[in-house]
Structure formats: structure tokens, C-alpha cells
């Protein structure tokens, strides 16, 4: 699953950024300038997020979510689910570590 995190340094998107890294999830980042509401490539961020807020996570299916607390819970649940899958796989196939 590929996630895309729209963030701005020093903004509240930092918590989601840290959580994604700590969870070891596969994601890419897109830097947003909150003063100009432009992405790093110069495109208008309002085209992605009408309110212009970060964090915004875009999922593989194209859906986008901006609520930081909900995103942190989702990341924690996903990381727990993935870790459980790894532990289950190691019990079944201990040589695949």
C-alpha cells in the first residue's frame, strides 16, 4: 500500500510524518508551502486540499484524509495489523525471517 503525505515543516503534520516513519510504512512525501499554498513543484495545493491544511494523506485508491488524530489512529492500527501478520508468518514459517 502506497501512501502520500502532504506536509509542511514545523506544522502539525510532523506527528503523522513521525508515526509513518516509526511504523515502517511505505510512503512518499510532498512538501507544501503553507504561506503560498503551493506544492514543491509549484502546483496549487488548493487543488488537492480545498482548505489548504496539512497533514493530508492520500491513499492508493485516491481518497484523501486530513484529520491528524484519525490519521495517527489509522497508522497505529495498520502498524499493529502488519506486525501481527509478521509474527504470524514467523510462527508458520520460522525460516523466513
Phi, psi and omega in degrees: 000126179256130177247152176235121180257120172268125187218167173223129181303136178081000180263178182291356176288348181300320181299316179293320178301312179297315181299318178298318179293314181296327179283347180071026181278153179278118180207160174241158181245148175230116182282136181238133173269112184285346177281319182260348185056044177242145173280169183303329180276001179095352180289153181290123180289334178299337177292334179267315184230102183304331178274343178077019183270154167237152004281156170225128176247128176256128181267167183302330181278001178094350178289152183229140181225142187237351183283110186304313182297318179293322178295319178297318178296317179299315180297316178298316179296318180295316179297318179296317179297315180294320178295319177299319178297320178294317179295319178298315180298321180292327176291321181284315183234079185296342182273359182267011182297000000 
